[in-house]
XYZ file of C-alpha atoms in Angstrom:
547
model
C -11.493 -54.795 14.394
C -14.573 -53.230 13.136
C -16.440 -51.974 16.739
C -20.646 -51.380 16.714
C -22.745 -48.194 16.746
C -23.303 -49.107 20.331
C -19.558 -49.189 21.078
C -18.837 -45.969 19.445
C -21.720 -44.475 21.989
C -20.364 -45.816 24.709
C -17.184 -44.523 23.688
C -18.132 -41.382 23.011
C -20.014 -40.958 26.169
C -16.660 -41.985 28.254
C -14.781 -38.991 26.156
C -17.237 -36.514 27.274
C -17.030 -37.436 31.022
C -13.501 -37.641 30.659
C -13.442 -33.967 29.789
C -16.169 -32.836 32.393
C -14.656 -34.111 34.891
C -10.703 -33.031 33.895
C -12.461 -29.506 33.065
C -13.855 -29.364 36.313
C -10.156 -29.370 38.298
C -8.802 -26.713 36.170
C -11.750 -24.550 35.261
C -12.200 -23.064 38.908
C -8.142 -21.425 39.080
C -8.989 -18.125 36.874
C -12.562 -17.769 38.066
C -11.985 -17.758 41.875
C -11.563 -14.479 42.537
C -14.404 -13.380 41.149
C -16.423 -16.065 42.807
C -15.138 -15.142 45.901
C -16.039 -11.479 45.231
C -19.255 -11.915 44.554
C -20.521 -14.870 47.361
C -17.806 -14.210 49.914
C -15.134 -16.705 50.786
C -11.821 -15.271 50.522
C -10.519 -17.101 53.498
C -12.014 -20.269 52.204
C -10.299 -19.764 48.651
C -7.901 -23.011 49.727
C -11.202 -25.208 50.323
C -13.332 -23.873 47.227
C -10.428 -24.622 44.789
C -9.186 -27.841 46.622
C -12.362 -29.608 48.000
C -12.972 -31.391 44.679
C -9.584 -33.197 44.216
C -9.581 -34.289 48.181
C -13.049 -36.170 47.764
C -12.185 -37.554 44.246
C -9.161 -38.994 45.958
C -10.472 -40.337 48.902
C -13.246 -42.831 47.318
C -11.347 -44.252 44.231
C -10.435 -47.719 45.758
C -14.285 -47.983 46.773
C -15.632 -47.597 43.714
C -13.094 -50.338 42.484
C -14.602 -52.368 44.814
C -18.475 -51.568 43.842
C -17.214 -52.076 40.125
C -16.734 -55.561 41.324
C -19.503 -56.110 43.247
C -22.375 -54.539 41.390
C -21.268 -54.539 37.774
C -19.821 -51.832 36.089
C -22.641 -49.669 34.848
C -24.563 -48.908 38.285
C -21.898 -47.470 39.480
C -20.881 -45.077 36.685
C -24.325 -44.452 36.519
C -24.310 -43.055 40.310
C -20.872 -41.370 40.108
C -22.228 -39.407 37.264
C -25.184 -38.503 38.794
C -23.870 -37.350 42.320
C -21.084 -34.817 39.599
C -24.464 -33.641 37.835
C -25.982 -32.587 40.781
C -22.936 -31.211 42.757
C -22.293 -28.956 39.781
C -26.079 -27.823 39.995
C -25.938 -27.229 43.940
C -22.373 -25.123 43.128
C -23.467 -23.381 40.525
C -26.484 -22.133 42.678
C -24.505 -21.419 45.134
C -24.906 -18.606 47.524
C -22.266 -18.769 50.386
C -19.177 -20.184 50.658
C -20.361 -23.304 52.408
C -22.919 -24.193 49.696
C -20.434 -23.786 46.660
C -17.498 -26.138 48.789
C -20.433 -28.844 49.785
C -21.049 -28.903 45.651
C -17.728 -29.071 44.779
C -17.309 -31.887 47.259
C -20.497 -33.886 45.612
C -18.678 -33.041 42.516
C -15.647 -34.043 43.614
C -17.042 -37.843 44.742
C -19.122 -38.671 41.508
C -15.941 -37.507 39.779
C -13.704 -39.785 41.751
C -16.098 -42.929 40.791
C -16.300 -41.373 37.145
C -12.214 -41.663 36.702
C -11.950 -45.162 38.340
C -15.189 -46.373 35.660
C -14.242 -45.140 32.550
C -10.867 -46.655 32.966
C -12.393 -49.942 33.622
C -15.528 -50.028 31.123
C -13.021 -49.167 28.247
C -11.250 -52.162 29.490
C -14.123 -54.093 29.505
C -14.658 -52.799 25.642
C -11.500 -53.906 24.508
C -8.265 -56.493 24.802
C -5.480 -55.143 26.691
C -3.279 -54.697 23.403
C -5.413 -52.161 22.493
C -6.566 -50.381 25.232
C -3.910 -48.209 25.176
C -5.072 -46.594 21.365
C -8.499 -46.446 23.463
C -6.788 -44.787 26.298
C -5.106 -42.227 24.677
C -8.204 -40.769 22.872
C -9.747 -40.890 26.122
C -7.241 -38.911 28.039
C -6.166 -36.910 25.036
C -9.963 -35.341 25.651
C -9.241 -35.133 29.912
C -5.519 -33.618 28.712
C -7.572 -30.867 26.754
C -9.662 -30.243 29.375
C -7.016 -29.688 31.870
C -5.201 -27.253 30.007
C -8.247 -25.512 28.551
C -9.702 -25.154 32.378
C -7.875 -21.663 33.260
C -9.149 -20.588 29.271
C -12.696 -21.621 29.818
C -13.076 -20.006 33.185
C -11.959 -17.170 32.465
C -14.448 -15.817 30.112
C -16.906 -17.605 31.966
C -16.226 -15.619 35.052
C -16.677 -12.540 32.820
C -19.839 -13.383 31.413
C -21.753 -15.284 34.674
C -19.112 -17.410 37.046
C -22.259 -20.025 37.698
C -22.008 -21.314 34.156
C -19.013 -22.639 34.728
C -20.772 -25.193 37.060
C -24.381 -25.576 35.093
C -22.406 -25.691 31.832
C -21.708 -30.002 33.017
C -25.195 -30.359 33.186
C -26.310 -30.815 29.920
C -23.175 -32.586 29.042
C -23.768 -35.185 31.424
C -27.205 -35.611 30.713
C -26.634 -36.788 27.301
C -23.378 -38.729 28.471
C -25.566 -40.770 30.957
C -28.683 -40.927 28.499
C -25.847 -42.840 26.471
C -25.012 -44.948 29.216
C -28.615 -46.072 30.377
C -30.077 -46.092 26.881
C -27.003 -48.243 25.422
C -24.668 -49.866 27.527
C -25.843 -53.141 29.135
C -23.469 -55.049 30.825
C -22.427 -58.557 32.471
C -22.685 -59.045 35.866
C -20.910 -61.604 38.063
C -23.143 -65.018 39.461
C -25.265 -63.804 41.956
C -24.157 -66.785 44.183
C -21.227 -65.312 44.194
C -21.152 -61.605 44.709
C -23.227 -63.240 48.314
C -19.833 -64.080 49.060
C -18.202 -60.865 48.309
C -18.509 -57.679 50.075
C -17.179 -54.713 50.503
C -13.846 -53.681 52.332
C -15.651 -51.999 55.376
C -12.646 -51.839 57.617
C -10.366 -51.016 54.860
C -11.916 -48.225 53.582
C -12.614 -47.009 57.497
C -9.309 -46.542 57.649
C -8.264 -45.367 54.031
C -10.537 -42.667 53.877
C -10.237 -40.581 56.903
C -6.387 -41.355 56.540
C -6.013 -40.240 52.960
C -8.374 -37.399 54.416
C -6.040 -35.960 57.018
C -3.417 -36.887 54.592
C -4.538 -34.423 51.673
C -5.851 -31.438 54.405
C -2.083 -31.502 55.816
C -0.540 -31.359 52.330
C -3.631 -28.787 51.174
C -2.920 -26.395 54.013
C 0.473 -26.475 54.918
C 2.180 -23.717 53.451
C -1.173 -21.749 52.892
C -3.009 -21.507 55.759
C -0.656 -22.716 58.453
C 3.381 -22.776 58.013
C 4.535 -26.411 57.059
C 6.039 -26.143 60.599
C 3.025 -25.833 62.885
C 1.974 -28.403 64.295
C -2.057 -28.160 62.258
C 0.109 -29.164 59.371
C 2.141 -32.088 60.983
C -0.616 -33.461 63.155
C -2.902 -34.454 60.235
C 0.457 -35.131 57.880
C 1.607 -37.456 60.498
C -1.879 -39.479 60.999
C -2.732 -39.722 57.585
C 1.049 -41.531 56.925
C 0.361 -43.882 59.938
C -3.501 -44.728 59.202
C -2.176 -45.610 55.396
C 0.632 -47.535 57.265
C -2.092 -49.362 58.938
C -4.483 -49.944 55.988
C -2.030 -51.405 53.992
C -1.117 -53.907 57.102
C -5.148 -54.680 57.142
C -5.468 -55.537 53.339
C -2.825 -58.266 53.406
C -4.983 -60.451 55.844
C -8.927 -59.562 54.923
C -10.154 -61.866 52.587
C -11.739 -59.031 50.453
C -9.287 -56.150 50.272
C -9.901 -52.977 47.859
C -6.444 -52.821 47.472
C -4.915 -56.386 47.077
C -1.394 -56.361 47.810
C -0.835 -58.553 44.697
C -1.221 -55.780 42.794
C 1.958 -54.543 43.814
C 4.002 -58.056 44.375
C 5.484 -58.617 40.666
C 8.034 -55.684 39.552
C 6.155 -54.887 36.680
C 3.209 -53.801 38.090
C 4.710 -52.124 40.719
C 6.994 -50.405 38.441
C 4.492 -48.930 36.421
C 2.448 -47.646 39.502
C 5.686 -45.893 40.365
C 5.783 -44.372 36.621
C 2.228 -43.133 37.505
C 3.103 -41.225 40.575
C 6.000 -39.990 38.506
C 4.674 -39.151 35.704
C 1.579 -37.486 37.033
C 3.959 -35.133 38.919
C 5.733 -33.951 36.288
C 2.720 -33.119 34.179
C 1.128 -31.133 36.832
C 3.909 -29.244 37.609
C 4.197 -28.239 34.306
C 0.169 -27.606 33.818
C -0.056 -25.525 37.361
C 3.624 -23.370 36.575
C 3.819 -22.622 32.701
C 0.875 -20.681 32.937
C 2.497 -18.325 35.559
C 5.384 -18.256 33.332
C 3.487 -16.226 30.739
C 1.586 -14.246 32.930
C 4.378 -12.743 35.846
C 7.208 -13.025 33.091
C 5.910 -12.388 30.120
C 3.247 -10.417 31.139
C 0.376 -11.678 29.788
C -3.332 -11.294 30.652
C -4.665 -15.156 32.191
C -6.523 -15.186 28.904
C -3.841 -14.928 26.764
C -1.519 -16.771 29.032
C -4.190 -19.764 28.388
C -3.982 -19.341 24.787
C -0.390 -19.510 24.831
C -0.506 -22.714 26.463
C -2.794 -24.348 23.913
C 0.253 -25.669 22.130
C 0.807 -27.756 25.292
C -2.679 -28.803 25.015
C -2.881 -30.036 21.605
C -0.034 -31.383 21.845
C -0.591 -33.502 24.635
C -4.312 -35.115 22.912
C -1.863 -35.606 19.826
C 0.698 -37.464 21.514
C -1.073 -39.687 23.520
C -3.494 -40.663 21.024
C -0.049 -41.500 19.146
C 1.087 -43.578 22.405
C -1.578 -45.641 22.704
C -1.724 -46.058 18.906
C 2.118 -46.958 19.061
C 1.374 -49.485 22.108
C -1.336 -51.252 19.892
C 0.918 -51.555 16.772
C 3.855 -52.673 18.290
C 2.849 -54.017 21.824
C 5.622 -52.803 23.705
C 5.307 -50.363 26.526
C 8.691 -49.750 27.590
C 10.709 -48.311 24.696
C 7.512 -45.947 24.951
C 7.674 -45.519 28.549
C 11.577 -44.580 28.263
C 11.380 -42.744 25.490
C 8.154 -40.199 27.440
C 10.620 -39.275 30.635
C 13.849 -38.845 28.196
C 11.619 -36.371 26.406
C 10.265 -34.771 30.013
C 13.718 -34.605 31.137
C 15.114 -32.874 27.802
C 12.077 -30.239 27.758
C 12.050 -29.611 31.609
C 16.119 -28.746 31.096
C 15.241 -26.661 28.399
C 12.537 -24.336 29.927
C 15.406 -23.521 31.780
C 16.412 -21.418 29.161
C 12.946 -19.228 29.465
C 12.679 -15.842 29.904
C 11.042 -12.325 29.149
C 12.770 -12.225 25.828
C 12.024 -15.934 24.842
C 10.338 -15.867 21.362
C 6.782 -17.181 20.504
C 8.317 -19.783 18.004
C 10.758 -21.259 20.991
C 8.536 -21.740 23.594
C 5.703 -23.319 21.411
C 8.666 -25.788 20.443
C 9.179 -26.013 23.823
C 5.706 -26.662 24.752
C 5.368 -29.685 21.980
C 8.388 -31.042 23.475
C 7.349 -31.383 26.557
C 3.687 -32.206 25.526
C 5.257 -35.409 23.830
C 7.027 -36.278 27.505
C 3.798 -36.270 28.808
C 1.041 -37.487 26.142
C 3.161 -40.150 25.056
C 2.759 -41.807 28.139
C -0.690 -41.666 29.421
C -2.465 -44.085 28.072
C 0.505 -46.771 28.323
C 0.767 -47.106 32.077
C -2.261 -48.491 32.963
C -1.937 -51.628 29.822
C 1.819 -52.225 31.829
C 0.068 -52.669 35.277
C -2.506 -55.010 33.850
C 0.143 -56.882 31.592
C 1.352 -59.311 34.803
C -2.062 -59.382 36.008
C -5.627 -61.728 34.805
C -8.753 -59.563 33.989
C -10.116 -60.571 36.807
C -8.194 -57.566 38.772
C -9.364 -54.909 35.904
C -11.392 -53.226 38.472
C -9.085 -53.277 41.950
C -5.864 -52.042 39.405
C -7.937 -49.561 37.346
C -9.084 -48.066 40.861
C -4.997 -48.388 42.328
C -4.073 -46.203 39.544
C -6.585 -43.557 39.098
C -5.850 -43.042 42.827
C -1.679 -43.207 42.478
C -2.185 -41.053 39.328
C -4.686 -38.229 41.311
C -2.538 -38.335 44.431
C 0.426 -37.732 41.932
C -1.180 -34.781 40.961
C -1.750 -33.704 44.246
C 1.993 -33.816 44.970
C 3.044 -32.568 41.878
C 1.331 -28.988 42.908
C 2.310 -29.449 46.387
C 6.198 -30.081 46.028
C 6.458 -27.849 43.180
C 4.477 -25.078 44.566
C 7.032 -25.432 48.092
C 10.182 -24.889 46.004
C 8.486 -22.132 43.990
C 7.683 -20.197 47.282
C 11.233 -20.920 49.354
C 13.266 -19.495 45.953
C 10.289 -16.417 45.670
C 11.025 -16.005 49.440
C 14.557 -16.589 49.098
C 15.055 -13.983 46.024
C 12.567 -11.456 47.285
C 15.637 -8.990 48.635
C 16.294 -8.370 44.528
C 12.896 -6.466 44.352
C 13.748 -2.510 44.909
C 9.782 -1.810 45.292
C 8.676 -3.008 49.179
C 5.171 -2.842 47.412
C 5.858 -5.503 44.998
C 8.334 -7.376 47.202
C 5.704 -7.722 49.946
C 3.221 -8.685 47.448
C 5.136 -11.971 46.213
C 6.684 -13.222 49.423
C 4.676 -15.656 52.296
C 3.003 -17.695 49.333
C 1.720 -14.728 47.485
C 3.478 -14.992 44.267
C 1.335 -17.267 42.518
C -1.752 -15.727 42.837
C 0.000 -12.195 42.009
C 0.982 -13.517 38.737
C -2.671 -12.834 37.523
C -1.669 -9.265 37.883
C 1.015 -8.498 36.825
C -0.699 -7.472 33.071
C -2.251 -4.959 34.867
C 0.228 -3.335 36.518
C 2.293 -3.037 33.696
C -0.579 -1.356 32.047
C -1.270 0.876 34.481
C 2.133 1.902 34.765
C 3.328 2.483 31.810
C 5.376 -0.504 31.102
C 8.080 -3.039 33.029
C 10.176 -0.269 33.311
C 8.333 2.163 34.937
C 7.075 -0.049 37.627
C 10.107 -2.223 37.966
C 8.771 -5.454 36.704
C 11.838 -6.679 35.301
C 13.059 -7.091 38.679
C 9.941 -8.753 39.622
C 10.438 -11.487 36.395
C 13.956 -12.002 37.760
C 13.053 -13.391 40.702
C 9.747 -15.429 38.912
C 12.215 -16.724 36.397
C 14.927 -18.134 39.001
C 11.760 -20.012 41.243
C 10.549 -21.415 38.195
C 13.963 -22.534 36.749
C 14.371 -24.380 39.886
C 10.813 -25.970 39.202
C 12.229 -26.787 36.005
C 15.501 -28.597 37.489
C 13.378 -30.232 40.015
C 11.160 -32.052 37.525
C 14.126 -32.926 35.240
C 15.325 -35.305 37.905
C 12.095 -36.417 38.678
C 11.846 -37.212 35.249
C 15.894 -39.134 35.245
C 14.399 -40.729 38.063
C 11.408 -41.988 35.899
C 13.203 -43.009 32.984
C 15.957 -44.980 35.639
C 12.878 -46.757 36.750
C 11.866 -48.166 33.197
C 14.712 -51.045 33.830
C 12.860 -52.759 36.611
C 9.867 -53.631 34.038
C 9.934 -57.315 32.211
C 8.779 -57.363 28.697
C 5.007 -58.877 28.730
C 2.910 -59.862 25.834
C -0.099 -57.907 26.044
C -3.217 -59.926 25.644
C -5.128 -59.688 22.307
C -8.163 -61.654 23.212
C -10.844 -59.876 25.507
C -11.162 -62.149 28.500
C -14.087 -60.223 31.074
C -16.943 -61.512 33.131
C -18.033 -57.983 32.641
C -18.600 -57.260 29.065
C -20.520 -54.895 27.059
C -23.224 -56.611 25.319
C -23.938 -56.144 21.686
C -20.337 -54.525 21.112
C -18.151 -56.536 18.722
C -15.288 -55.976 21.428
C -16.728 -57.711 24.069
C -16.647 -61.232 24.349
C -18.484 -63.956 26.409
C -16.284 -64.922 29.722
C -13.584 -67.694 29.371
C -14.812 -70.421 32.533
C -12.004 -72.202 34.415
C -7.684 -70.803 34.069
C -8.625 -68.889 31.079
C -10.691 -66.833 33.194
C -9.118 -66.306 35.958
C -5.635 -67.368 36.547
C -3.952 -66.722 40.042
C -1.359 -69.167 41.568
C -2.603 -70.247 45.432
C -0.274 -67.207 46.778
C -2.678 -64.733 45.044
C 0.554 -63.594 42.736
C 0.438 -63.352 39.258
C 3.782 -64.554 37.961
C 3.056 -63.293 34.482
C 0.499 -62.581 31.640
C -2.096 -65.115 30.826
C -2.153 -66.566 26.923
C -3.883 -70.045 26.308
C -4.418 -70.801 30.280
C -1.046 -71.003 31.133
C 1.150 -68.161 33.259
C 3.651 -66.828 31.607
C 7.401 -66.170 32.662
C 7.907 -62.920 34.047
């Protein structure tokens, strides 16, 4: 289908947000220290790095809602806007306080920025080939994540603030794109009167997901997972969510229908989300340290080491989504990612200090594929049982079970890493070193470990080998860890049906003057639902099909 100039701005514009905003998680890891050194903050390290990701989390399902309610480009809009102006208040920061209140303006524009672009490129195109569309799209957020440590890094070096002002010019011309070109549908006016928003859900979503994320953030960090700072808020957050999820199956306007999650397809591939966003966060927060504490590297180099990962990744899931479009079948595709997560994730078992360049860039693509492959085919499988009248509340369901994936991936992974680092620590003959890695330390040590070899002499002299010993055996269980995740993933696939993904664009929100958009369908072509509010399959010339 030949697309316009107009929907190759749009486009573009969603690809350059969709790195911003990915660059913007990643980007702060290498330059924190120096941050810290020069504006104070040391014991608010946890916050500065971690404020962003809690408030992207937290308001995902509202902007679903507001996609709904206002149309799709005020909204995006907004969300881009509040991220262009929390990078400008963090990158003129002066105190602590200052740099974690823009990160946590950041943080909610970026939160409504992942839930939009999802749903305007659905809005561009039909859902058997959003998943081609997809996979450019988070081929460019992929990039970003892994280039994040890179980036910062000389950033730091030359002036840490640019790391911050450096979105503000991309944004600008991303959301000069969006006001100059994209006009979209809205839904009757008579009828949005009827609609509002979730008040009462998203009262008790948001401070729940809240205490949720500050248990999982500080436990193990700034308070033992034992104490009760870290249950109290762990244990509230669980109930609240408990609670919300009671609420949304009996308000007439809930963020997060509960037929989103009533056919096994759908709920399925939310599962594959969680699971899948583990896995490549695990491997995106722990390869790095592989190069740097066992290898030795500097963080630079340890970054440019990873690139293959990178690449990879953008490769692979503009492949997936190209795959998805061409054949229009998402679970051989979904199968095939975890088998090749599970066979890479087995074989990084096999790293160590004397692994060769050529094996773990093999390595790397390997598991790249396990993780590219799939990204832009989960969110076409959630959508497959569903009408396109639930683009927005889905779209908003996953970014959220995908970001709070990511959230656990670190979080579990970086547990085990620390109980086998605390567990192994005995090996070390140097009490300097030991003390250094033990109680949490070891992953921010890694960053120096090129230095210490340096100054020393080499591994020998200062004992590092005995220090990579006990790196290597934390990570390998890492490694095993995410290999059953990933069995788990690929056990999963068998609880999807085979759908037909929908090749005609059926949206009361298009994008006018793009060839992909077309004008809504009125009556069951538009919106099909049986009277329980369950979709019992994919909608193709106004009937429901079979699951």
């Amino acid at each position: 289908m030949a697309h316009s100039v107009r929907f190759w701005g749009i486009f573009a514009a969603l690809c350059l947000l969709a790195f911003v905003s990915a660059l913007d998680v990643s980007i702060i890891a290498t330059a924190l220290p120096t941050i810290t050194d020069d504006i104070g903050g040391a014991s608010q390290y946890i916050w500065i790095a971690n404020s962003f990701v809690v408030a992207s989390c937290v308001v995902q399902p509202l902007f679903g809602q507001l996609a709904d309610l206002l149309g799709r480009r005020l909204p995006l809009i907004v969300s881009t806007a509040l991220f262009t102006l929390g990078s400008g208040i963090g990158g003129g920061a002066h105190n602590p306080a200052m740099l974690i209140a823009g990160r946590t303006v950041q943080g909610v524009g970026a939160g409504g920025m992942y839930v939009l672009l999802d749903i305007v490129c659905a809005d561009l195109v039909p859902l058997r080939e959003r998943g081609k569309y997809l996979g450019l799209m988070f081929s460019w957020a992929g990039l970003a994540s892994a280039l994040g440590p890179v980036v910062g890094g000389v950033l730091a070096e030359a002036n840490w603030r640019w790391i911050f002002y450096l979105n503000i010019p991309i944004c600008t011309v991303a959301l000069a794109v969006v006001v100059l070109a994209m006009r979209t549908k809205r839904p009757d006016p008579s009828e949005t009167t009827t609609r509002g928003l979730d008040y009462t859900g998203m009262a008790l979503f948001i401070p729940s997901i809240l205490s949720l994320l500050v248990g999982l953030v500080r436990g193990g960090t700034e308070h033992p997972w034992s104490s009760w700072r870290t249950i109290v808020p762990l244990v509230l957050g669980i109930i609240g969510w408990i609670v919300f999820h009671i609420q949304q199956t009996f308000t007439k306007t809930p963020s997060v229908p509960p037929r989103l999650f009533t056919n096994r397809t759908s709920a399925t591939a939310f599962f594959l989300t969680l699971v899948s966003s583990f896995i490549v966060q695990a491997q995106l927060y722990f390869l790095p340290i592989y190069f740097q504490a066992v290898k030795g590297t500097t963080v630079l180099r340890s970054g440019t080491s990873f690139l293959p990962f990178a690449i990879g990744t953008l490769t692979f899931a503009v492949l997936g989504g190209s795959l998805l479009s061409i054949l229009g079948e998402y679970i051989p595709i979904h199968a095939g990612s975890f088998a090749l997560s599970a066979l890479a994730c087995g074989l990084f078992t096999l790293l160590d200090d004397e692994t060769s360049t050529a094996v773990w860039t093999v390595l790397q693509l390997l598991a790249s594929a396990g993780v590219g492959l799939i990204m832009p085919v989960l969110l076409p499988a959630i959508m497959a049982a569903l009408p396109e009248s639930d683009v927005a509340t889905s779209t908003a369901a996953y970014s959220f079970t995908r970001t709070f994936g990511y959230v656990w991936g670190v979080t579990i992974a970086s547990v085990i890493f620390n109980a086998v680092i605390d567990d192994n620590a005995y090996r070390i003959s140097d009490p300097g070193l030991r003390a250094e890695v033990s109680g949490a330390g070891a992953y921010a040590f890694a960053s120096r470990a090129h230095g210490i070899i340096r100054d020393a002499g080499g591994r020998e002299e200062t004992g590092w080998d005995e220090v990579a010993d006990v790196y290597t055996r934390a990570l390998n269980v890492v490694w095993w860890v995410s290999l059953g995740v990933s069995v788990v993933g690929m056990l999963a696939v068998v609880f999807e049906r085979r759908l037909e993904l929908r090749k005609e664009l059926e949206t009361e929100y298009g994008i006018e003057g793009t060839s992909g958009a077309v004008e809504p369908k009125s009556g069951v072509e538009a919106n099909v639902q049986v009277s329980s509010g369950q979709v019992e399959g994919p909608v193709e010339g106004g009937k429901i099909q079979g699951r």
